[in-house]
Short mmCIF file of C-alpha atoms and ligand atoms in Angstrom, two decimals:
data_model
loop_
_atom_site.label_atom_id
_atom_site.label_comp_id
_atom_site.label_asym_id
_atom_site.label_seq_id
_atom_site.Cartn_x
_atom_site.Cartn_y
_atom_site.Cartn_z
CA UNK G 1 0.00 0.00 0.00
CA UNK G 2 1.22 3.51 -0.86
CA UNK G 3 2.05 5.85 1.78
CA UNK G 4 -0.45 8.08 1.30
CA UNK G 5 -2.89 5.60 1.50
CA UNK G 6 -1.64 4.45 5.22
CA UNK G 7 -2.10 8.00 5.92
CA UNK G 8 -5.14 8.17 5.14
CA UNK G 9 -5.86 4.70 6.42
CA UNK G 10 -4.20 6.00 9.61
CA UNK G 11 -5.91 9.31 10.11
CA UNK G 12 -8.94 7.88 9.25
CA UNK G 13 -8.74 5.23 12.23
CA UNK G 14 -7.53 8.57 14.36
CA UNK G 15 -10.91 10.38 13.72
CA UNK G 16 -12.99 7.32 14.79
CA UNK G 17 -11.22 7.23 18.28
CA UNK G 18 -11.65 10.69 18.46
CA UNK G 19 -15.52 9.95 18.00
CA UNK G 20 -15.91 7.39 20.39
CA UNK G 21 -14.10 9.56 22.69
CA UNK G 22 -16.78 12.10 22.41
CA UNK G 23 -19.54 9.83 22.68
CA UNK G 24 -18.18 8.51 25.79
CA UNK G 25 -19.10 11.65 27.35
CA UNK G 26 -21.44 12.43 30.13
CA UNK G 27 -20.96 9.42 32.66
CA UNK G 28 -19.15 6.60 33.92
CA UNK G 29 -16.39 6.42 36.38
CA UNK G 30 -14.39 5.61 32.97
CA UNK G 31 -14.37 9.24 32.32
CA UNK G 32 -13.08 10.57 35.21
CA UNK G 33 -9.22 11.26 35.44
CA UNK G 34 -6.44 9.42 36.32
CA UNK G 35 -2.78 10.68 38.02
CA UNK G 36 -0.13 9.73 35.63
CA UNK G 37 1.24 6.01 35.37
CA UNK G 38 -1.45 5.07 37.31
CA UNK G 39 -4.24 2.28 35.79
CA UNK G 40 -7.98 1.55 37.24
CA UNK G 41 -9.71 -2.09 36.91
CA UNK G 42 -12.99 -2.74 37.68
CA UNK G 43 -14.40 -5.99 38.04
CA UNK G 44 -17.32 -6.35 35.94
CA UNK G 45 -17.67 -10.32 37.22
CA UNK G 46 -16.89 -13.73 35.90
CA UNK G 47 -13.54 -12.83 33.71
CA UNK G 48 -14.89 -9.35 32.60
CA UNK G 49 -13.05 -6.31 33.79
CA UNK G 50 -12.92 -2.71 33.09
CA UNK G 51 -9.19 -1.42 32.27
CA UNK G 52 -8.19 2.57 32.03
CA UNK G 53 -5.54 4.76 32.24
CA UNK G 54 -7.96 7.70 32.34
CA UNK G 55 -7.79 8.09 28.47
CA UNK G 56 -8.54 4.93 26.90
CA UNK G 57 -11.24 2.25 28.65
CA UNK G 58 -10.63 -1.53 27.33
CA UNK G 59 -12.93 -4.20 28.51
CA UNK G 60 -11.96 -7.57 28.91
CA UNK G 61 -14.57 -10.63 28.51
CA UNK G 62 -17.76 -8.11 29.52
CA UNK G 63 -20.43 -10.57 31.21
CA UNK G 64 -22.58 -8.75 33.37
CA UNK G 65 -25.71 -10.44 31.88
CA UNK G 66 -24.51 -13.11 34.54
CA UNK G 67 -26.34 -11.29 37.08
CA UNK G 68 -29.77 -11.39 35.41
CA UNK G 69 -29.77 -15.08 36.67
CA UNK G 70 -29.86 -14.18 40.53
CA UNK G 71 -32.11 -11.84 40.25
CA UNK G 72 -35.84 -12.87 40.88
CA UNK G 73 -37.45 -15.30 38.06
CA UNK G 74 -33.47 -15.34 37.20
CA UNK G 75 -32.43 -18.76 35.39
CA UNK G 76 -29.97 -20.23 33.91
CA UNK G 77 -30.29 -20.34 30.39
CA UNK G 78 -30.17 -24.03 28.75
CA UNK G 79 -27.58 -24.73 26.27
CA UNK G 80 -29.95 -24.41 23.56
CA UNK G 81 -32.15 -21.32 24.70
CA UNK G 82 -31.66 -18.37 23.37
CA UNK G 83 -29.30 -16.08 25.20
CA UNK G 84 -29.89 -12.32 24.91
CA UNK G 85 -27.58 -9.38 26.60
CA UNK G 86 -29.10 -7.79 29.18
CA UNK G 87 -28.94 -4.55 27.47
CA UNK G 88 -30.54 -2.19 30.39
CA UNK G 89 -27.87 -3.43 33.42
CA UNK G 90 -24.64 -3.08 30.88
CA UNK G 91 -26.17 0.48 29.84
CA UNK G 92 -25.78 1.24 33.41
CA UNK G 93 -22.65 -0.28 34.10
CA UNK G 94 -21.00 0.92 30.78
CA UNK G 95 -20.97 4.30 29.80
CA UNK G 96 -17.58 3.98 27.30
CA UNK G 97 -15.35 1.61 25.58
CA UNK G 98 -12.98 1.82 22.85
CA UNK G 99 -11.58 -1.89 22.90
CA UNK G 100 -12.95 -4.94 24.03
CA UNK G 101 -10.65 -7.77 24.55
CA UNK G 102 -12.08 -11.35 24.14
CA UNK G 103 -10.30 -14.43 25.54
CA UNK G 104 -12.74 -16.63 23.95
CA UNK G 105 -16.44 -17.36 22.60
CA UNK G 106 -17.92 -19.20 25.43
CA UNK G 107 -20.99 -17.35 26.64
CA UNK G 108 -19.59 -16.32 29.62
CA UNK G 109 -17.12 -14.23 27.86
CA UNK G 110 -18.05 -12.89 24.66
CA UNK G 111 -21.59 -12.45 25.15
CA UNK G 112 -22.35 -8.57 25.76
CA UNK G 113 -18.96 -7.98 23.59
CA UNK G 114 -21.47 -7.51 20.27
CA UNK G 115 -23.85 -5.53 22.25
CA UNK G 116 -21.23 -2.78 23.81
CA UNK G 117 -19.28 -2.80 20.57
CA UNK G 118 -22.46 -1.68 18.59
CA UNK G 119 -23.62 0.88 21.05
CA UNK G 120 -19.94 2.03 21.84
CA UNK G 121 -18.27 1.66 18.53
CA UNK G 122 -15.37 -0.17 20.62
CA UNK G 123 -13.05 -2.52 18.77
CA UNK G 124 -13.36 -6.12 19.38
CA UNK G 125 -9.95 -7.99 19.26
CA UNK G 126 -10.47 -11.77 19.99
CA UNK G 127 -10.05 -14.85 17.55
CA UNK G 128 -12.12 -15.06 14.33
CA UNK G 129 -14.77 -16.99 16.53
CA UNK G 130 -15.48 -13.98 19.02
CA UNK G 131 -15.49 -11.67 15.59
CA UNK G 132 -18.21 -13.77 14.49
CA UNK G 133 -20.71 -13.61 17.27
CA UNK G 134 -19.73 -9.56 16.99
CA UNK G 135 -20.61 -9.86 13.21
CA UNK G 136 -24.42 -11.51 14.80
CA UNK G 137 -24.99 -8.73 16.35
CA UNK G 138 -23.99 -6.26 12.97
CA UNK G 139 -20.58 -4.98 14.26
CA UNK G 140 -18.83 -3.60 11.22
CA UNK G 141 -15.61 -5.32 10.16
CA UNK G 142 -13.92 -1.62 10.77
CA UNK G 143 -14.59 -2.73 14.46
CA UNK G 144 -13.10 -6.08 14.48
CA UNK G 145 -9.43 -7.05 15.12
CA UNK G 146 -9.04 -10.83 14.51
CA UNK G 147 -5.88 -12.12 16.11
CA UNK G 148 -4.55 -15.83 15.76
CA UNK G 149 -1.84 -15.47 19.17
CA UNK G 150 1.71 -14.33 18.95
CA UNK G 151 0.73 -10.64 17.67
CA UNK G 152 2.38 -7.76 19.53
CA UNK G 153 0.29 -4.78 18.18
CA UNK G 154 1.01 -1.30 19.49
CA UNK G 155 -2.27 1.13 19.65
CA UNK G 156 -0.34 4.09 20.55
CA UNK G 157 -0.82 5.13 23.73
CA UNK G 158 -1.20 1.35 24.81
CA UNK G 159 -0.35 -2.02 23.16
CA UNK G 160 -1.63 -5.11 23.33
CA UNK G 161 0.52 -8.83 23.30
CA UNK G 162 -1.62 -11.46 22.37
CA UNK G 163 -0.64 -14.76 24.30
CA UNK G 164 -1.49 -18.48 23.04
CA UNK G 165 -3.60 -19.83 25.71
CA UNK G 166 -5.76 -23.02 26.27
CA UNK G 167 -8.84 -23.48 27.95
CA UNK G 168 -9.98 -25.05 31.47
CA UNK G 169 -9.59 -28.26 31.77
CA UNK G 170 -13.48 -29.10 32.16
CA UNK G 171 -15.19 -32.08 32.51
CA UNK G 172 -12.65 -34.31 34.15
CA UNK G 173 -10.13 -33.04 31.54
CA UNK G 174 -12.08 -34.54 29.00
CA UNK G 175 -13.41 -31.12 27.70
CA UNK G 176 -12.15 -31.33 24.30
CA UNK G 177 -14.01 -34.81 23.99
CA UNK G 178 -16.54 -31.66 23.11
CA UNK G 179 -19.47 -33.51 24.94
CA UNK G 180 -20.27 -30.02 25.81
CA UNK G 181 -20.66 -29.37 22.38
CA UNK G 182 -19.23 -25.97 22.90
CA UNK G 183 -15.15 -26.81 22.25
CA UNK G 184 -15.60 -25.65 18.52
CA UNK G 185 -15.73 -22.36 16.57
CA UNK G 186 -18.53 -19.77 15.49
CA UNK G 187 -18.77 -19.48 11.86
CA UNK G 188 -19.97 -16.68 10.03
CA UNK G 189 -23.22 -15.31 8.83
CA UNK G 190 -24.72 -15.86 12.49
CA UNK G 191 -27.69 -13.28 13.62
CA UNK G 192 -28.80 -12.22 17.12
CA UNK G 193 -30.55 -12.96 18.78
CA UNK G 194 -27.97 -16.15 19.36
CA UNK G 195 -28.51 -19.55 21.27
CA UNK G 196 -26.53 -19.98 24.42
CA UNK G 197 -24.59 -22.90 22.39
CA UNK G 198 -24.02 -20.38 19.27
CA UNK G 199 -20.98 -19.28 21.70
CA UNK G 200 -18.55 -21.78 20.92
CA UNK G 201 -14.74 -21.20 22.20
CA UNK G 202 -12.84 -20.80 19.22
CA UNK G 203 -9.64 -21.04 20.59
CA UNK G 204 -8.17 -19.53 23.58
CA UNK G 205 -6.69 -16.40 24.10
CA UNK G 206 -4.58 -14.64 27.50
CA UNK G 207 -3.15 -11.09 26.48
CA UNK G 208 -0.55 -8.70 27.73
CA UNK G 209 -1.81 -5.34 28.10
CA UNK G 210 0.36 -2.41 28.35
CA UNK G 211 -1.10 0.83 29.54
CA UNK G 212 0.54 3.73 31.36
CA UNK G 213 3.72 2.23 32.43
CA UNK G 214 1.68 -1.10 33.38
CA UNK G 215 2.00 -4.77 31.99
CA UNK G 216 -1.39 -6.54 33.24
CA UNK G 217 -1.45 -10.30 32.33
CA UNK G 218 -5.35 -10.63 31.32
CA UNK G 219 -6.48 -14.29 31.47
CA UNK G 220 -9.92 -15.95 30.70
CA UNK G 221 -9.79 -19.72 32.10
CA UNK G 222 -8.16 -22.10 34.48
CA UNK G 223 -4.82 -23.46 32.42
CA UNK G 224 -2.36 -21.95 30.42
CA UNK G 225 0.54 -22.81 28.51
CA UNK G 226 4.13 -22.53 31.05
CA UNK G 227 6.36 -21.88 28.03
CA UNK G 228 4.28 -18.70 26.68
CA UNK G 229 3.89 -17.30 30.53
CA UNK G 230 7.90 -17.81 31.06
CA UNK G 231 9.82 -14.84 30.87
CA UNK G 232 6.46 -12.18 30.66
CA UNK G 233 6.91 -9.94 33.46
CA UNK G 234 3.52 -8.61 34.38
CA UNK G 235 3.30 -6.69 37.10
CA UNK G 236 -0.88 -6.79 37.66
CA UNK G 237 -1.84 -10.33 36.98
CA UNK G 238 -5.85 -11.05 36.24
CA UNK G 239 -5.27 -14.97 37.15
CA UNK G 240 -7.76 -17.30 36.14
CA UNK G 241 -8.43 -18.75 40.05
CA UNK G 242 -11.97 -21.45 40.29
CA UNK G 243 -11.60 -24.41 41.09
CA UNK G 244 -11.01 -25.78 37.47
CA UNK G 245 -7.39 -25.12 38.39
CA UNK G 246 -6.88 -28.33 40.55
CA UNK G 247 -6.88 -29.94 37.35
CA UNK G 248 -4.03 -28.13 36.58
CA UNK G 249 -0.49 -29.85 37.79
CA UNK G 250 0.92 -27.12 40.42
CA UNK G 251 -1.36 -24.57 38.83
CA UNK G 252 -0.66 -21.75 41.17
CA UNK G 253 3.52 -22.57 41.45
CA UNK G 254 4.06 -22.51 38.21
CA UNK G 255 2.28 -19.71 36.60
CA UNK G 256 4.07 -17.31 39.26
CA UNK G 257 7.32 -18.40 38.87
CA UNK G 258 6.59 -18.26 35.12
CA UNK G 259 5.72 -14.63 35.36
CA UNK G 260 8.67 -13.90 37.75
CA UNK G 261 6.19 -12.83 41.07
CA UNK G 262 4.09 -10.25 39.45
CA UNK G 263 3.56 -7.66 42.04
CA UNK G 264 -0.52 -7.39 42.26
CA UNK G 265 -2.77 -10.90 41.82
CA UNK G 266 -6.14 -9.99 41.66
CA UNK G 267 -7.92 -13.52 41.19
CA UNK G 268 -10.76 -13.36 38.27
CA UNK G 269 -13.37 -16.13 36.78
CA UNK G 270 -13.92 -17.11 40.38
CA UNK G 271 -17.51 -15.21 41.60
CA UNK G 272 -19.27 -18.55 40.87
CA UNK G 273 -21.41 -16.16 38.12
CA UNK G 274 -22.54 -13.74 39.99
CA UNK G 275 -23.61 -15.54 42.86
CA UNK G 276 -24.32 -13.18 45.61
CA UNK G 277 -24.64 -16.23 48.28
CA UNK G 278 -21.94 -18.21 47.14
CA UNK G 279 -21.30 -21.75 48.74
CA UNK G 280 -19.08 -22.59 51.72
CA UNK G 281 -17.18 -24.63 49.69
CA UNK G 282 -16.76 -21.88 46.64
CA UNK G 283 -15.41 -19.09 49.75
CA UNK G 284 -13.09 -21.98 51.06
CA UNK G 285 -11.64 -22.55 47.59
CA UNK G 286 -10.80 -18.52 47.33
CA UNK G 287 -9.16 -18.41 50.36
CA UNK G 288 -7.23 -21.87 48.91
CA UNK G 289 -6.50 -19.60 45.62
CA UNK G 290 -5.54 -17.04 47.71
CA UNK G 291 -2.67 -19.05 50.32
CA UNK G 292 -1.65 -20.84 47.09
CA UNK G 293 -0.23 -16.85 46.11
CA UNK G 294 0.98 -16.23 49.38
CA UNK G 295 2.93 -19.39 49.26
CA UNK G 296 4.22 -19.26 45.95
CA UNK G 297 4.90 -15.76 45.65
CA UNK G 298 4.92 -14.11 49.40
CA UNK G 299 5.66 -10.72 48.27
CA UNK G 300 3.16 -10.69 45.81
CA UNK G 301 -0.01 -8.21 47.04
CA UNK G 302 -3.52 -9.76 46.43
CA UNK G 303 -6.04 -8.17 46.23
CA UNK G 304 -9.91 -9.36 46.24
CA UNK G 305 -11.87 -7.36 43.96
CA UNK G 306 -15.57 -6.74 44.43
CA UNK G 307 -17.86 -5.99 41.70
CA UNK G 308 -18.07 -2.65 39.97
CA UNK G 309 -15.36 -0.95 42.79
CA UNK G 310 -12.48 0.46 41.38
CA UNK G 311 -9.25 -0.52 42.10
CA UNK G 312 -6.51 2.27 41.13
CA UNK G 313 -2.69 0.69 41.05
CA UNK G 314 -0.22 3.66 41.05
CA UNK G 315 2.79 4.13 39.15
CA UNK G 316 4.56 1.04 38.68
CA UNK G 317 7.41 2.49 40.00
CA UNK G 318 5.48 3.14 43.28
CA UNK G 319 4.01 -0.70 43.32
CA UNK G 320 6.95 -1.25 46.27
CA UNK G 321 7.12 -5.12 46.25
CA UNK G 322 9.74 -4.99 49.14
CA UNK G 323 8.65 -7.84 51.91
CA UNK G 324 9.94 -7.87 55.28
CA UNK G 325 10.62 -12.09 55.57
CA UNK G 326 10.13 -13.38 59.36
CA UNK G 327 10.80 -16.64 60.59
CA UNK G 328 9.27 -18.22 63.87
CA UNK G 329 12.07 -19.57 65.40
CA UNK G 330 14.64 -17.70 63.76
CA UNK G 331 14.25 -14.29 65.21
CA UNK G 332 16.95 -11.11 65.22
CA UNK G 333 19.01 -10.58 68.02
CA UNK G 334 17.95 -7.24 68.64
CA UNK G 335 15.69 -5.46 66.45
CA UNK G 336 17.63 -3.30 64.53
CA UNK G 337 17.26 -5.56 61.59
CA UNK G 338 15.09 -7.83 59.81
CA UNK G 339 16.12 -11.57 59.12
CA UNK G 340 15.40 -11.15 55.01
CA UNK G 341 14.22 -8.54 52.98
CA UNK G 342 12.98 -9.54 49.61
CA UNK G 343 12.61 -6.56 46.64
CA UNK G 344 13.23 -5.99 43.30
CA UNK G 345 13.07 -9.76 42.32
CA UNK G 346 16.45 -10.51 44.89
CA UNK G 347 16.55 -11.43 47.93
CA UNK G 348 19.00 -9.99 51.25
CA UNK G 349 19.38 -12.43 53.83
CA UNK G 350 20.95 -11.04 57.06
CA UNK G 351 23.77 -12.07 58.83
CA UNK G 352 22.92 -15.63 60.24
CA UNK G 353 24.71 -17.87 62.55
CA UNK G 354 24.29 -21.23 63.97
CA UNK G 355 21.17 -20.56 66.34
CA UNK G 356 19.57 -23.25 67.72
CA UNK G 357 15.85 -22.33 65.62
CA UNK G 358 13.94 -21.47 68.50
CA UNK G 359 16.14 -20.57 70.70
CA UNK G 360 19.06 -17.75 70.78
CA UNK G 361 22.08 -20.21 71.86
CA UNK G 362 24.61 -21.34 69.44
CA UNK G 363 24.33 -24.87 68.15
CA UNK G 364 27.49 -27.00 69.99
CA UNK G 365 30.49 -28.97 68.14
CA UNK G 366 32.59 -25.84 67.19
CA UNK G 367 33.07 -23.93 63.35
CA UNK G 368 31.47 -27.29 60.81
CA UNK G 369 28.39 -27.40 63.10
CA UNK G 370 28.19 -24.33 63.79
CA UNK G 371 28.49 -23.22 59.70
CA UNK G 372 26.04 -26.13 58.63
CA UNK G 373 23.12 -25.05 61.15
CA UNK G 374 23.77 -21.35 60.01
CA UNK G 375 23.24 -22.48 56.60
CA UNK G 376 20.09 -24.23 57.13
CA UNK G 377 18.91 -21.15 58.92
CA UNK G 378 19.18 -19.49 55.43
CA UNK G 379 17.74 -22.04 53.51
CA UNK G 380 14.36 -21.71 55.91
CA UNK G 381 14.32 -17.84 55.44
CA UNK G 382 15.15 -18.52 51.31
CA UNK G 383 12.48 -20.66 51.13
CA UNK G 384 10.09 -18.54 53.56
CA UNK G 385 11.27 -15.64 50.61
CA UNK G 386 10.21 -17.69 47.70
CA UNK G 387 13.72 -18.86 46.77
CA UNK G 388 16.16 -21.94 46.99
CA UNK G 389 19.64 -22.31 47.65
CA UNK G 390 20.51 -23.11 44.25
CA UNK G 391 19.41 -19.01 43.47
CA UNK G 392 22.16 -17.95 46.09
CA UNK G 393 24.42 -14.97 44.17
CA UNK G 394 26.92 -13.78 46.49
CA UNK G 395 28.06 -15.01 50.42
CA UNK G 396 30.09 -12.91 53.01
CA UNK G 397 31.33 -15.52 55.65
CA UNK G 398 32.77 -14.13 58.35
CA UNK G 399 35.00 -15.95 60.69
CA UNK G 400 36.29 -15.22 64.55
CA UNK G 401 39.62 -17.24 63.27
CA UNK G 402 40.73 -17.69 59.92
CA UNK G 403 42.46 -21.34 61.20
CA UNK G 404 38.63 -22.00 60.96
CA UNK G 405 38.57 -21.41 57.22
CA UNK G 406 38.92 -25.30 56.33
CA UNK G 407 36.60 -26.80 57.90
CA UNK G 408 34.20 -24.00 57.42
CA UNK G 409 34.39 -24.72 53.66
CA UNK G 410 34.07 -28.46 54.22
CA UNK G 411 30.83 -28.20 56.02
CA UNK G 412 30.09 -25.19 53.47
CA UNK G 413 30.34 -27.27 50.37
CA UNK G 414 27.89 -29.65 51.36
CA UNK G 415 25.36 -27.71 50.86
CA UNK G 416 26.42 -26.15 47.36
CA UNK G 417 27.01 -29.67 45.18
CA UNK G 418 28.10 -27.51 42.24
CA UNK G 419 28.50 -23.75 41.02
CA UNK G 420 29.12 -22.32 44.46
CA UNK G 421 27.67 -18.52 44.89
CA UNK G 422 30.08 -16.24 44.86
CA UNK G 423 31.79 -15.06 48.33
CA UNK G 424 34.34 -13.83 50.32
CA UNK G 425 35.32 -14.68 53.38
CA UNK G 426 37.20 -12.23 56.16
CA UNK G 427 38.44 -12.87 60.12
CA UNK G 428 37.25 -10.28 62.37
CA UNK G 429 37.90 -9.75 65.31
CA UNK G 430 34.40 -10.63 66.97
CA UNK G 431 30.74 -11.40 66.61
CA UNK G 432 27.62 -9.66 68.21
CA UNK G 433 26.97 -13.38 69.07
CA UNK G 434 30.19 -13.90 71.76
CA UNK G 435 29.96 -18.01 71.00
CA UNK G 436 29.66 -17.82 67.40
CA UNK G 437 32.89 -18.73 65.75
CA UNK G 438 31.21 -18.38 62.42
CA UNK G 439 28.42 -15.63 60.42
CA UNK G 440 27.09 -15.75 56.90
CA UNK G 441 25.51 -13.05 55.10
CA UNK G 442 24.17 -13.83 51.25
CA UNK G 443 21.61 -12.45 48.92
CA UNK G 444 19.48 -14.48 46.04
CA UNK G 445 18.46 -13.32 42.64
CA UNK G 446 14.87 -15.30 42.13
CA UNK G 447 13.09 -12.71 39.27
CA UNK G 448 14.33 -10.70 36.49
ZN1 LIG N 1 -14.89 -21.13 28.53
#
């Protein structure tokens, strides 16, 4: 194509978001402004949020038609009934949107996409299958964005990674067996008003949103694939969290260590559909979700959201991820110091020495017990940071007698089988700790 012709191609595009912006005025929390590098979501229930940086509003997997179900004569619509937005609630929920981001057909996340897109003029990015049920409801090709996974695409003043993704692992993993009939794809030339079962998945979709300084990992279902996480660095992560994760090997583990410890977790797909009176047993699996984080990923914040409140993130820069690490049993002499700090994806281990966990006396036998017990003190407050041994950088050992320094190193060794951390190792002339003969500082690098 000539240049002229992307010109006008692009300027073209440029007047249409100026237009939606204009119809976006009047209401909506969506409108209202934003300090700089600072991002609001809203949770708009099931896997549907609200994302803005104050200029542009993207919604991700809108599905508030959920809530029509709860409300009185609600049901649940059968796979074969017809399934219509409920146009009056997302009025009143949605005043503006200039993208909507679909992770897949099912019902439960494309169905108001067609709806908003028509009434807001927003652009619907999502698979050829979630284009499709946007085409049923007459959205204009102009409005569509049909991505395949593996696209970067930058819209300016945010861009958008698109992330290969597969789908919960339903039906005692045995949900592409398609009994479901719902595991296929939507074609075209569908009209609204569509049948719940019209909403086929068409693939599976997580994305990597960038907006104002933010990377927010934006996921639809319960699985995902480890080698397309590993390495994205996210620092707001929309996890998919119900219980279709326990199908999932290590679900929880993995995906955080993938995504190097994103800062924020806010858990989504997990409101049982709106349920205002969800079950015991639904409350005790978020709370599961929710230690599975904390255990994973301790300086990670996680936060709960609740439906249509805002949540504003600041800069990303003022996200502070630094964690104070305690250890019962392992506590500071005096408390002019904490035992491990982790921040920055490393983690700073203070000095440690060959305390009896639980008590403050130094274990007996003299410098090899005394440097073995000091290292397992470290390895408890590594792994209470989120790291292992094996992630050690640097050690400072510190010795009362440098005639100690071989048999420090063969009780040291043990616990380093191969590519030692770096070190150094210095007499001084004492300890805070009058019978230690021996005190290790170190630091880990565990993200990055
Ligand atoms: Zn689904």
């Amino acid at each position: 194509m000539p240049r002229r012709s992307l010109l006008r191609l692009a300027l073209s595009a440029l007047s249409l978001l100026v237009a939606s912006d204009t119809s976006a005025q009047g209401t909506g929390a969506a409108a209202s402004p934003l300090a700089a590098g600072a991002i609001r979501l809203t949770y708009l229930g099931n896997a549907g949020w609200e994302i803005t940086d104050g200029k542009r509003v993207v919604l991700v997997d809108p599905f508030l038609t959920q809530f029509r179900r709860w409300r009185p004569g609600g049901t649940e619509v059968a796979p074969a009934g017809l399934y219509v937005p409920d146009s009056a609630f997302i009025d009143s929920k949605i005043a503006r949107a200039d993208y909507i981001v679909i992770t897949h057909g099912h019902s439960d996340h494309a169905l108001d996409a067609g709806y908003i897109a028509r009434r807001t003029g927003a652009v619907v990015v999502g698979h050829e299958t979630a284009a499709n049920l946007a085409r049923a409801y007459a959205v204009p090709d102009s409005q569509l964005i049909t991505v395949i996974g593996g696209e970067d695409y930058d819209f300016g003043d945010f861009s958008l990674r698109v992330v290969p993704n597969i789908h919960s692992a339903l039906d005692d993993k045995r949900y592409y067996n398609n009994g479901r009939g719902i595991a296929g794809t939507a074609p075209r030339g569908l009209r609204a008003p569509l049948k719940r079962n019209d909403y086929q998945e068409g693939g599976n979709l997580a994305y990597i949103l960038r907006m104002a300084g933010h990377e927010v990992l934006i996921m639809g279902s319960m699985n995902y694939i480890e080698r397309e996480m590993e390495g994205l660095r996210p620092d707001i992560a929309l996890i998919g969290s119900n219980s279709q994760r326990l199908e999932i090997f290590d679900y929880t583990k993995r995906l955080m260590r993938a995504l190097g410890n994103p800062a924020v977790v806010l858990p989504s797909h997990h409101d049982a559909y709106g349920d205002p009176k969800p079950s015991a047993a639904a409350l005790a699996d978020r709370r599961r979700f929710q230690e599975e984080v904390a255990a994973a990923s301790p300086s990670t914040r996680f936060i709960a959201p609740t439906w249509f409140e805002p949540i504003v993130i600041p800069t990303r820069a003022g996200v502070s991820d630094r964690v104070a690490v305690s250890v019962p049993g392992i506590a500071p002499l005096v408390p002019a110091y904490t035992e491990a700090i982790r921040a920055g994806g490393q983690v700073f281990v203070s000095g440690m020495t060959g305390i009896k966990p639980g008590t403050q006396e130094i274990i007996d036998g003299g410098v090899g017990p005394q440097t073995r017990q000091t290292l397992e003190n470290i390895r408890t407050l590594l792994h209470a940071s989120g790291a292992t041994m094996a992630q050690l950088s640097e050690c400072t050992v510190f010795l009362t007698d440098m005639k100690d320094y071989a048999e420090m190193n063969r009780a040291y060794i043990e616990f380093f089988p191969s590519a030692p951390p770096a070190r150094a190792t210095l007499a001084v002339t004492a300890l805070p700790r009058p019978a230690a003969r021996v005190e290790i500082k170190c630091s880990a690098v565990v993200a990055r």
